[in-house]
XYZ file of C-alpha atoms in Angstrom:
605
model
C 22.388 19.571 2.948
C 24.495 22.063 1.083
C 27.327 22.145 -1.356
C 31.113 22.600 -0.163
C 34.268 23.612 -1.814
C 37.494 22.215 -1.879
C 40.249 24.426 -3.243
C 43.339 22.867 -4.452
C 45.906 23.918 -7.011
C 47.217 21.886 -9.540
C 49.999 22.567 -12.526
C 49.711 26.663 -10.824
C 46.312 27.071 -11.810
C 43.453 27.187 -8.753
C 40.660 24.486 -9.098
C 37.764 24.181 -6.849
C 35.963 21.189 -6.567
C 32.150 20.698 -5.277
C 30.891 17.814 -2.733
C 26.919 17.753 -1.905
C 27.289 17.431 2.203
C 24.933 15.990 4.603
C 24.929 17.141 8.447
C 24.599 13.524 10.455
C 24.327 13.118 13.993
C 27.151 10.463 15.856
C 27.780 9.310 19.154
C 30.828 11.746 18.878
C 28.542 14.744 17.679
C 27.486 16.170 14.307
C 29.696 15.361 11.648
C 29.581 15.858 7.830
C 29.098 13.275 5.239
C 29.594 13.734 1.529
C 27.238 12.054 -0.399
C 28.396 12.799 -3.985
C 30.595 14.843 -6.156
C 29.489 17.416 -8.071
C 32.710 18.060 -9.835
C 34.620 21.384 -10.783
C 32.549 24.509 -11.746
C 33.829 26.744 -14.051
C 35.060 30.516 -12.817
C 35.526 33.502 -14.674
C 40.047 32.815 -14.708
C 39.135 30.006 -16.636
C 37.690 31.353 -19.425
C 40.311 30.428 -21.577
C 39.519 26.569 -20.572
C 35.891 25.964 -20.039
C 34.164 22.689 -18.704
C 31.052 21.518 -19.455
C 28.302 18.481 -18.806
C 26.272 17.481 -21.772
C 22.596 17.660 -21.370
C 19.469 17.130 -23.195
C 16.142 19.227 -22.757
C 12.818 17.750 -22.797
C 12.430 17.676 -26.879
C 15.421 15.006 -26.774
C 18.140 17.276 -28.153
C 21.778 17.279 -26.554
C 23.527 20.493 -25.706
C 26.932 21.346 -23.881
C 26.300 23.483 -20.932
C 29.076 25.569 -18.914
C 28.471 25.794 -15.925
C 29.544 28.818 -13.440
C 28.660 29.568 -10.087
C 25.729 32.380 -9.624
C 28.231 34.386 -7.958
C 30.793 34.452 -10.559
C 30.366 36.314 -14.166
C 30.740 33.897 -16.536
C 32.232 35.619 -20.289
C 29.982 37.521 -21.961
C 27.274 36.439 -24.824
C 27.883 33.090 -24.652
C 24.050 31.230 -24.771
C 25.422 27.744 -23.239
C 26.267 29.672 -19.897
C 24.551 28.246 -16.914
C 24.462 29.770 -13.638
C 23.719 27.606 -10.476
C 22.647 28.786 -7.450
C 24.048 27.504 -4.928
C 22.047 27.712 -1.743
C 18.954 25.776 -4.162
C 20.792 22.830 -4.785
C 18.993 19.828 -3.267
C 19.145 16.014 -4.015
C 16.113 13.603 -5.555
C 15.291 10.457 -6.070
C 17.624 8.421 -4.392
C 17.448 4.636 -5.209
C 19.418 1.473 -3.789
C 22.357 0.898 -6.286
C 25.074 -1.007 -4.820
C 23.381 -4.495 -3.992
C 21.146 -4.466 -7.196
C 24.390 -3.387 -9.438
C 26.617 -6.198 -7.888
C 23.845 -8.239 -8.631
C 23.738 -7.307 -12.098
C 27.781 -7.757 -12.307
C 27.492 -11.285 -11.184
C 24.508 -11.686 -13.858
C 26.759 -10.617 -16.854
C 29.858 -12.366 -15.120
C 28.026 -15.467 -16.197
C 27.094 -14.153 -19.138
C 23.489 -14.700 -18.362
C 22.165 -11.432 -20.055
C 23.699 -13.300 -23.258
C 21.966 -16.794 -22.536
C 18.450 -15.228 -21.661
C 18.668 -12.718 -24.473
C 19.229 -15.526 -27.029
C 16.720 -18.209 -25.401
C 14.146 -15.806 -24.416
C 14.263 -12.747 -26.840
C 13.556 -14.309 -30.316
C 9.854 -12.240 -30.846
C 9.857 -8.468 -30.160
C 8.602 -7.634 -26.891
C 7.499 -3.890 -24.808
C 9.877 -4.980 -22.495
C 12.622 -7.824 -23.260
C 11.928 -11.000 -21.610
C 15.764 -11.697 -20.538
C 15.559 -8.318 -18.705
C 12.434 -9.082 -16.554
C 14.621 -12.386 -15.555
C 17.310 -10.540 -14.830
C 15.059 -8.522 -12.257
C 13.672 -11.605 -10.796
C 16.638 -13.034 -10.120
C 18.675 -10.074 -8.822
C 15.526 -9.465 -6.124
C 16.128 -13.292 -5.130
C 19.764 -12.600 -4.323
C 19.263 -8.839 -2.860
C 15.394 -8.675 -1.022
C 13.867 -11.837 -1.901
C 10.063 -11.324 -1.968
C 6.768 -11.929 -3.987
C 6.198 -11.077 -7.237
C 3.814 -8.634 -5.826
C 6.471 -7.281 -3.300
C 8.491 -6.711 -6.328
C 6.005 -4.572 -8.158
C 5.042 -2.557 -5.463
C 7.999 -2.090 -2.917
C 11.794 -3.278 -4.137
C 11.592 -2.242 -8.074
C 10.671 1.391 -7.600
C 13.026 1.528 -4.450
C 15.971 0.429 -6.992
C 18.367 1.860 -9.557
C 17.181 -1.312 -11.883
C 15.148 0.541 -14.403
C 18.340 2.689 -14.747
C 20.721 -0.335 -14.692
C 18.831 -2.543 -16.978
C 17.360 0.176 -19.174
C 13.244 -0.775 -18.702
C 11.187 2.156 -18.181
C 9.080 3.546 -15.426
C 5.900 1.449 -14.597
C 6.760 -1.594 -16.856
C 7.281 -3.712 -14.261
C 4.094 -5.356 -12.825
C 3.371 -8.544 -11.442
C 1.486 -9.754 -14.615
C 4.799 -9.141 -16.635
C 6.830 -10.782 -14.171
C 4.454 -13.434 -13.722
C 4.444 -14.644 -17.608
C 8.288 -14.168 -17.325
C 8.217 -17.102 -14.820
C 6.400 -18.714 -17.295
C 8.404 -18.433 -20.066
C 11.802 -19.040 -18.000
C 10.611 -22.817 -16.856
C 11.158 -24.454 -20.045
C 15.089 -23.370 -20.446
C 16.016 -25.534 -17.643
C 18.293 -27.675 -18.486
C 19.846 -25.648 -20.984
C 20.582 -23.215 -17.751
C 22.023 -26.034 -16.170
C 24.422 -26.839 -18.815
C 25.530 -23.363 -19.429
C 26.256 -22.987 -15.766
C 28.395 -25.608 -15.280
C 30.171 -24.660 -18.394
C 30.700 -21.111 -17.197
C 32.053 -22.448 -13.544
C 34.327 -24.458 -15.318
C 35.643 -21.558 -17.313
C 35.462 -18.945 -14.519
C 36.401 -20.385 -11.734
C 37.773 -24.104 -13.162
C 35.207 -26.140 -11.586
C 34.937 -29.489 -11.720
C 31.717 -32.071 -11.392
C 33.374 -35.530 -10.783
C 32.672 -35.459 -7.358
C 28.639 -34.350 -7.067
C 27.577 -33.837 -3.314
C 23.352 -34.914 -3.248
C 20.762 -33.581 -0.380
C 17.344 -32.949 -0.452
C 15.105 -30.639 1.326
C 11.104 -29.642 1.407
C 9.656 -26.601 1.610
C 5.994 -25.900 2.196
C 3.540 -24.003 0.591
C 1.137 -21.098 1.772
C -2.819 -22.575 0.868
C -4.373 -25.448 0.270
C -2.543 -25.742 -3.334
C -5.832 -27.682 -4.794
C -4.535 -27.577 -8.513
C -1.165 -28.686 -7.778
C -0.807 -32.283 -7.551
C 2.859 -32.315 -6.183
C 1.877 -30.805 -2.948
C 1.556 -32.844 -0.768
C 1.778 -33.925 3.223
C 5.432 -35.635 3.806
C 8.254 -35.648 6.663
C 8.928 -31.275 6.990
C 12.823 -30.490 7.324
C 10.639 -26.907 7.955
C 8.851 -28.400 11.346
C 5.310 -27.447 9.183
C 3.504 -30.639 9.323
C 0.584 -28.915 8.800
C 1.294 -27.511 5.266
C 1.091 -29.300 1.925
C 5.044 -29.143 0.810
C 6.870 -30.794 -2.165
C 10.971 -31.984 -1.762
C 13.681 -30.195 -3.444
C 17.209 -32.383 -4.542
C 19.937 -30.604 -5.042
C 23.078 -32.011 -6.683
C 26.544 -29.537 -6.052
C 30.148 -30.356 -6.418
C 32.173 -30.080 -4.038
C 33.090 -26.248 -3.994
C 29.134 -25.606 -3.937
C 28.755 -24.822 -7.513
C 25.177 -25.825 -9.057
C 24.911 -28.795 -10.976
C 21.372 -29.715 -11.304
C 17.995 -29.753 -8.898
C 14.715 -31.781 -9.124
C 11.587 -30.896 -7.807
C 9.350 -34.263 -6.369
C 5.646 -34.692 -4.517
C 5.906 -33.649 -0.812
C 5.284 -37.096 0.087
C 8.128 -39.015 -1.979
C 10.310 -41.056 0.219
C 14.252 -40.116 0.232
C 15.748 -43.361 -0.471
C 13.363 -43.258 -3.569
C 14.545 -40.356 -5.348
C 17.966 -41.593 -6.251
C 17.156 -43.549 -9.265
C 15.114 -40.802 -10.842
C 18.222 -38.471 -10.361
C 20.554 -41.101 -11.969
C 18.398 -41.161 -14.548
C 18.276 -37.376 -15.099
C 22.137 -37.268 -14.682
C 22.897 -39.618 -17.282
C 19.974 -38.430 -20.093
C 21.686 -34.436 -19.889
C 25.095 -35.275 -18.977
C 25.618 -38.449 -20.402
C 27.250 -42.004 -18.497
C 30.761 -41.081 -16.619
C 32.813 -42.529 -13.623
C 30.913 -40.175 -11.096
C 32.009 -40.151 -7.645
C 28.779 -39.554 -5.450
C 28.060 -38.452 -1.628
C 24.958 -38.350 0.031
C 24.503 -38.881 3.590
C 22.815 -42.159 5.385
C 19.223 -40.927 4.671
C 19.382 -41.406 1.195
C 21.150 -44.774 1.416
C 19.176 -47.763 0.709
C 20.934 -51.170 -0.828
C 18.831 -50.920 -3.935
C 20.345 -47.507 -4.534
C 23.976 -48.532 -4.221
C 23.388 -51.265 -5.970
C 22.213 -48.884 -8.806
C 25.529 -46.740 -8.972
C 27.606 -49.626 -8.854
C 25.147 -51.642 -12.472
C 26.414 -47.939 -13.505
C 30.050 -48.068 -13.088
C 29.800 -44.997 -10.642
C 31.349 -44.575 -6.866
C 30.245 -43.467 -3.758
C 30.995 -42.504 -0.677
C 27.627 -42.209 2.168
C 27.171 -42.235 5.460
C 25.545 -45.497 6.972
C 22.354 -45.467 9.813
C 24.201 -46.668 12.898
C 22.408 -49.466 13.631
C 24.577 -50.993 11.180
C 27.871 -50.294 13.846
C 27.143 -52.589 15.654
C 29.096 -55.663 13.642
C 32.037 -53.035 14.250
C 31.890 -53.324 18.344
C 35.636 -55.081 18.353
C 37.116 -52.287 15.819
C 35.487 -49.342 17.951
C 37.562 -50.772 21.171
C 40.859 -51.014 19.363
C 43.620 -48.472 19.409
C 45.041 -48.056 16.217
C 43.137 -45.351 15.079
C 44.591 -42.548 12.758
C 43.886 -38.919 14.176
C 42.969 -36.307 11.341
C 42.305 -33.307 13.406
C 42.628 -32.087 16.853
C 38.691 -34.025 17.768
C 38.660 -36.345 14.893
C 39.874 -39.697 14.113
C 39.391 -42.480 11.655
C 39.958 -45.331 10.726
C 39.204 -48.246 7.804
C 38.012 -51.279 7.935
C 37.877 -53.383 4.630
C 35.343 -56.285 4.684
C 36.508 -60.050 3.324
C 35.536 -60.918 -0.075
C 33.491 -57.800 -0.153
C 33.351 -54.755 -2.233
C 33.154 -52.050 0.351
C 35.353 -50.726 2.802
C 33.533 -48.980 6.095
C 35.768 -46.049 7.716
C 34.724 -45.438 11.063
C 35.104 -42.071 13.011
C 34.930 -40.574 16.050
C 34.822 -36.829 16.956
C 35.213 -35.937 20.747
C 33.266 -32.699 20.515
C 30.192 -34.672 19.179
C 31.010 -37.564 21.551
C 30.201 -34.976 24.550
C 27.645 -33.703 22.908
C 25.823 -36.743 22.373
C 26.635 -37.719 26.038
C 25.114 -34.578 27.751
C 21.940 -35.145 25.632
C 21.611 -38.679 26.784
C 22.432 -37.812 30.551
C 19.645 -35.298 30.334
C 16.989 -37.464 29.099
C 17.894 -39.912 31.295
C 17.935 -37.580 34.176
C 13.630 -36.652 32.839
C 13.007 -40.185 32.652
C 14.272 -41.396 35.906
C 12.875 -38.511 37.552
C 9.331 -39.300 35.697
C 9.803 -43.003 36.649
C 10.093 -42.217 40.092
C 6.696 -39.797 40.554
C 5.084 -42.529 39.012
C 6.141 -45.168 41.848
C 5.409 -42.232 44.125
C 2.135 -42.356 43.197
C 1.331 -46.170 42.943
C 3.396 -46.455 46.559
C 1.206 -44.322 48.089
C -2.045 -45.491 46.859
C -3.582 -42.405 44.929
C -2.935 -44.255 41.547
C -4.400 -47.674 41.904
C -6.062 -48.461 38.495
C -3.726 -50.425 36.933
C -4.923 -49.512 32.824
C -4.128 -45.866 34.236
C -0.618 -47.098 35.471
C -0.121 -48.592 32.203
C -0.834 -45.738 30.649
C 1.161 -43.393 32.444
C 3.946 -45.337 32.069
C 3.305 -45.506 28.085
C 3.372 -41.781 28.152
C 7.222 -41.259 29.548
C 8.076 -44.089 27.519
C 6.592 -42.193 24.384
C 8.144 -39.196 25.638
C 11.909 -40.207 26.151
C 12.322 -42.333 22.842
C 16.141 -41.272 23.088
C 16.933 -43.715 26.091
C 13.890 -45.608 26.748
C 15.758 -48.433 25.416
C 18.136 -48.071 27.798
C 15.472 -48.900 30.939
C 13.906 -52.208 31.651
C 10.353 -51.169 33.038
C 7.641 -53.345 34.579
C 4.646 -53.366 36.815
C 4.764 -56.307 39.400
C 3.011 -57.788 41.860
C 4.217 -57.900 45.333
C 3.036 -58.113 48.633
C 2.647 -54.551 49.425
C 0.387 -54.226 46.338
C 1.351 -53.536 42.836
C 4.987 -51.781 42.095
C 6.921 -50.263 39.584
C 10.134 -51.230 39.112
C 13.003 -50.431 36.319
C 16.844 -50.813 36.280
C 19.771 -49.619 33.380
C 20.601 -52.310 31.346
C 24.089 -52.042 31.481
C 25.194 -53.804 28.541
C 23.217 -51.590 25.793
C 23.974 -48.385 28.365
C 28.016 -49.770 27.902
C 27.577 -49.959 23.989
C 25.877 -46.125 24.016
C 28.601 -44.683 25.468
C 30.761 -47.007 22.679
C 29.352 -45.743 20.002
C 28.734 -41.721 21.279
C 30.647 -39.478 19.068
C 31.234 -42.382 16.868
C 29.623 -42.617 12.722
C 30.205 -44.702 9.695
C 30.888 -44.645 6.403
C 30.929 -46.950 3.656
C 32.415 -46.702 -0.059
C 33.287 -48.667 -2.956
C 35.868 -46.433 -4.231
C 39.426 -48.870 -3.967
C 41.466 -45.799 -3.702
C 42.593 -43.323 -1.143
C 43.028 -43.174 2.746
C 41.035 -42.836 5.544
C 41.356 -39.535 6.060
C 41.410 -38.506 2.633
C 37.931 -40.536 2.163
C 36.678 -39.011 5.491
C 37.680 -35.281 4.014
C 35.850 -36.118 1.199
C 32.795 -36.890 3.013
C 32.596 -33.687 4.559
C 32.477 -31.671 1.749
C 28.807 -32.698 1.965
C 28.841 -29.921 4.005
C 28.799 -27.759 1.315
C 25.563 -29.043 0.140
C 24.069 -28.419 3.244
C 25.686 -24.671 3.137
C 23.405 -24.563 -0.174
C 20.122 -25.304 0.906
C 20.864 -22.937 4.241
C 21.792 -20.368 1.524
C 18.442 -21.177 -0.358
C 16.161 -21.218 2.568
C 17.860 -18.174 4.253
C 19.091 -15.793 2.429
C 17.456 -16.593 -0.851
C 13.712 -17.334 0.745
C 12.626 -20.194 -1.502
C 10.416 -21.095 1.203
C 7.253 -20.446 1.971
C 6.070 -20.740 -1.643
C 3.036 -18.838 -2.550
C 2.176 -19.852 -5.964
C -0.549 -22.775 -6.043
C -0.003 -24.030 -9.492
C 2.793 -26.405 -10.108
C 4.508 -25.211 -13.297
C 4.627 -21.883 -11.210
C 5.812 -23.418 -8.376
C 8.341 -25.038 -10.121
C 9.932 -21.741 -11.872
C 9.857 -20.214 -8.632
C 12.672 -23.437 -7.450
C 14.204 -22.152 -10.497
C 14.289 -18.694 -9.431
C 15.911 -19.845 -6.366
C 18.677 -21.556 -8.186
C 18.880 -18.879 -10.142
C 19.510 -16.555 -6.974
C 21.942 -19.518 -5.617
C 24.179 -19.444 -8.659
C 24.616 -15.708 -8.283
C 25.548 -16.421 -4.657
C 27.901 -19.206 -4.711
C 29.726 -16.744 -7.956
C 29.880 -14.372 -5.298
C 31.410 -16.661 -2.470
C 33.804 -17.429 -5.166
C 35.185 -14.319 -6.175
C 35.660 -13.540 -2.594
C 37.191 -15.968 -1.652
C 39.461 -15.351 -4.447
C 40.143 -11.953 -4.155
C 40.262 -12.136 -0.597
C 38.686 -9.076 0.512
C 39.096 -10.138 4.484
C 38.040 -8.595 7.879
C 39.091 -9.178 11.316
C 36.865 -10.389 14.058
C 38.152 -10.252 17.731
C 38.535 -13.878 19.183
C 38.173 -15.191 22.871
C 42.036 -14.801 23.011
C 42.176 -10.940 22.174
C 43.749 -12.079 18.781
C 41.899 -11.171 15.728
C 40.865 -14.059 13.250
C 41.273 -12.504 9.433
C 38.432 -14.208 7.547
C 37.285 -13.628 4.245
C 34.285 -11.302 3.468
C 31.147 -13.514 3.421
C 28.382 -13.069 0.213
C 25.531 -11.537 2.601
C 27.985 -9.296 4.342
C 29.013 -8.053 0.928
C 25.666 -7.021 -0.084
C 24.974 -5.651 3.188
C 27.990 -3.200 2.693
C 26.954 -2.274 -0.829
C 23.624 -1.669 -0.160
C 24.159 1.490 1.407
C 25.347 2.676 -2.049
C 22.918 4.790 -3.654
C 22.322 6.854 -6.961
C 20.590 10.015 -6.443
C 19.583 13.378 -8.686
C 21.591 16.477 -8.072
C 19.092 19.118 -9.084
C 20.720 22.526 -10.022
C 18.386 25.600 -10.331
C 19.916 28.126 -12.241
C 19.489 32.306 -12.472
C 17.341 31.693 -15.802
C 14.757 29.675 -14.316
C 15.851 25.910 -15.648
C 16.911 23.275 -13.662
C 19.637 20.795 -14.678
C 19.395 17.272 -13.165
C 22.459 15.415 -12.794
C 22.647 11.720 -11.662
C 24.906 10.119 -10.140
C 26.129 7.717 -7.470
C 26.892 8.300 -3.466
C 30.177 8.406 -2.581
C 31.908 5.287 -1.507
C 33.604 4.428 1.607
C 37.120 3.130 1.886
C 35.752 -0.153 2.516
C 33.230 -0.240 -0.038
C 36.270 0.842 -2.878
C 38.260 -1.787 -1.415
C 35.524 -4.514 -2.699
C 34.943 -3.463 -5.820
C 38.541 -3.236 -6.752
C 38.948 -7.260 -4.905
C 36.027 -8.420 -7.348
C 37.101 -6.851 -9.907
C 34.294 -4.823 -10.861
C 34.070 -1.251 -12.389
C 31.604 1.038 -10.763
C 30.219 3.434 -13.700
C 31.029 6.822 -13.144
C 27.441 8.232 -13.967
C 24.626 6.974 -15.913
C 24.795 6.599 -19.759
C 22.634 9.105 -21.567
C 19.220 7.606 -22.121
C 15.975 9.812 -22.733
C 13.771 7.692 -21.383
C 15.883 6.491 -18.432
C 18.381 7.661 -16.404
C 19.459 11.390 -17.761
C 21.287 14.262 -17.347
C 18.948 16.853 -18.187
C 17.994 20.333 -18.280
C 14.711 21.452 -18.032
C 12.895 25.147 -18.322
């Protein structure tokens, strides 16, 4: 590491500017990479025009320093002269910046330093509550981890204390802990203020609410919280205690509202309880909801509809089968390349059903029963293998064989009509396809259903609709993934559920960040099958990812006198990283404001 020069002249006067390089090794050999500025030092031609950094020393009082190269006489008598040597200057404590700041940015974007600070901040405290929050939920977004993780690893590894102005070592778990605490009971005042501020940011609308629900599981035996509890795992962990999550989006994936219920709670059952809790914070409206065909049950519908709302949700497809004649017909309207529809009103009813098809699934589906069918048959036929030639001849043990690929191959076993008979050779099995349910398979592969009571609209504008479920889904991939709201390591349930708050907490900064993206359009190209590059849009993750490599360090410069003046300030950015700042809209600081107890420039003897 060592400082560089560049000389450049400007309005006939020479200037030379200071970079702080790093030697790096590349696949195309050492190469040099400036980490940070250090600016323009003065030189004895420029005595008639001097620069200077302001400073304070360790008693707290500022000073303006000059400072001059230890090669260079600076003018005589002249006490706020400082002259740096050069070959000493070295860099210290470097932090991660660029995540944790973007994190921040999206924090204040939704004015959520203002909402905290006025909910949270109302009795003095060592450290202000609506900053510890403001840590929490920038680790969800950035490094997601325990409150213990937070204490010990991320915090100290970040720029935070300098962003968000709390000292050195006020941040332990116990602080962050009662912060939790003291966050829970603001809930549905957060709610409300963020769907205000989407509506003024980014003109967001909650007419249309998207509803899905998911479980996550929890790390112990949770003995003192009663909402834990064993239930169908979207996590495959059957063997944990786990509680559902419902979340309720729009249909751009902004946040409306969540609910926390017992692990064990049935879907269809939680729809009434979120009508409910819709209607008590939000008050009655024409709502227009979609939730797919595991949360549909006819008491449910029937509840929306006493409440003058809409919906739109997928059926189970058991329920296709009235449709047989319409799935045969040819008059269906094609949306995309793969995807048609169609509608299909009902007499003297209040629903219409849409039916569609999608070839890509409708292979898909195919190859999946062909392969089971392919294990069963092949199953079926070791097992008449074996009662043919005599070394299985106890029929209970037949019986139960057979149970077992039946129980193994629930996909098609309804497909095969199995039986043990007598014949004269001795007991044999014998099975066959039963061609009319194998003919109405194939019908229906690739095929779904819908079903709505919403008068207006066509099929494929209904059908669009419906897939902007998907964004709901996106959500809770975006909350199990990237955000970690699962496992959950807190075993009592008001903790538990701040730590689902956290999470949505973390998953409004990340859908603002999607946003603002996806308006400004900051867009890479990835290389397609074809050679020709698809332009897509910069994705949240990816985003942090290429700000995280932003740091702030110390530039430490010794001088001739024995002091040492500490500058900090932030790694240079690349061309890449410049180029999403400016699409966001964000301004990176260009050092760290004065602050004695904080983040400093300093001089020290």
């Amino acid at each position: 590491m060592f400082l560089r020069p560049n000389r450049r002249s400007k309005d006939g006067k020479d200037h030379t500017y200071w970079s702080l390089v790093e030697t790096v090794r590349t696949p195309d050999g050492p190469r040099q990479k400036t980490l940070c500025y250090l600016g323009e030092l003065n030189s004895s031609a420029q005595a008639w025009w001097l620069k200077t950094v302001e400073v304070f020393n360790e008693q707290g009082q500022t000073q303006q320093l000059k400072l001059f190269p230890s090669h260079v006489e600076p003018p005589a008598d002249d006490p706020a002269v400082a002259r740096v040597l050069l070959n000493k200057v070295r860099l210290e404590r470097t932090r991660q910046f660029g995540s944790c700041w973007l994190g921040l940015e999206l924090w204040k974007r939704l004015a959520l330093d203002r909402f905290f600070e006025e909910a949270m901040d109302e009795y003095k405290a060592d450290v202000p509550w609506s900053r510890v929050a403001a840590v929490l939920a920038i680790n969800r977004l950035c490094a997601p981890g325990s409150e213990l993780a937070v204490e010990e690893r991320w915090y100290p590894s970040t720029a935070l204390d300098d962003l968000v102005g709390i000292e050195e070592g006020k941040i332990n778990d116990t602080r962050l802990y009662r912060c939790l605490d003291r966050m829970l009971p603001h809930k549905t005042k957060l709610e409300r203020h963020l769907k205000q501020r989407y509506g003024e940011l980014f003109g967001a609308e909650f007419d249309v609410l998207l509803y899905d629900l998911t479980s996550t599981y929890v790390e112990g035996a949770a003995e003192k919280n009663p909402m834990m509890r064993r239930g169908y795992s979207r996590d495959h962990r059957p063997d944990c205690e786990q509680m559902v999550i419902a979340l309720i989006v729009n249909s751009e994936g902004f946040p409306f509202s969540y609910e926390t219920f017992d692990g064990n709670r049935a879907d269809v059952s939680t729809r009434e309880t979120i009508l409910r809790m819709v209607e008590r914070k939000y008050g009655k409206a024409r709502r227009i909801w979609v939730f797919d065909r595991g949360i549909v049950g006819e008491e449910n519908l029937q509840a929306i509809r006493r409440r003058g709302g809409q919906y739109l949700v997928g059926t189970p497809r058991n329920q296709m089968k009235q449709f047989e004649e319409e799935l045969l017909k040819d008059n269906w309207t094609q949306v995309r390349p793969e995807v048609e529809v169609k509608k299909v009103a009902i007499a003297q009813g209040e629903e219409t059903y849409i039916l569609c098809r999608t070839a890509g699934r409708k292979e898909k589906e195919k190859a999946i029963r062909q392969r089971f069918s392919t294990r069963m048959e092949d199953a079926l036929r070791r097992l008449a293998r074996s009662i043919a030639t005599g070394r299985l001849k106890d029929r209970n043990k037949m019986e139960r064989r057979l149970g077992g690929i039946q129980a193994r191959h629930p996909q098609v076993n309804d497909l095969y009509g199995v039986a043990l008979r007598e014949t004269p050779q001795g007991i044999r099995l014998q099975w066959e396809m039963k061609e009319e349910r194998r003919l109405w398979r194939g019908l229906r592969e690739g095929a779904y259903m819908l079903r709505t009571n919403i008068e207006t609209g066509t099929a494929e504008e209904l059908w669009s609709r419906y897939m902007q479920l998907t964004e709901a889904e996106a959500s809770f991939r975006a909350l199990k993934s990237e955000l970690s709201v699962r496992p959950l390591f807190h075993q009592k349930e008001p903790r538990v559920k701040a730590h689902v708050m956290l999470a949505f907490l973390g998953y409004a900064l990340w859908v603002t960040l999607k946003h603002l993206l996806k308006r400004g359009a900051p867009i890479v190209s990835q290389p397609s099958a074809s050679g020709v590059d698809n332009v897509q849009p910069l994705s949240a993750m990816k985003a942090l990812a290429l700000l995280s490599t932003l740091q702030s360090a110390d530039i430490v410069l010794p001088t001739t006198d024995g002091r040492e003046i500490r500058l900090r300030r932030i790694t240079e950015l690349t061309a890449e990283q410049k180029s999403l700042v400016q699409q966001l809209g964000f301004t990176l600081p260009e050092h760290f404001e004065f602050n004695q107890t904080c983040s400093v420039d300093s001089a020290t003897a």
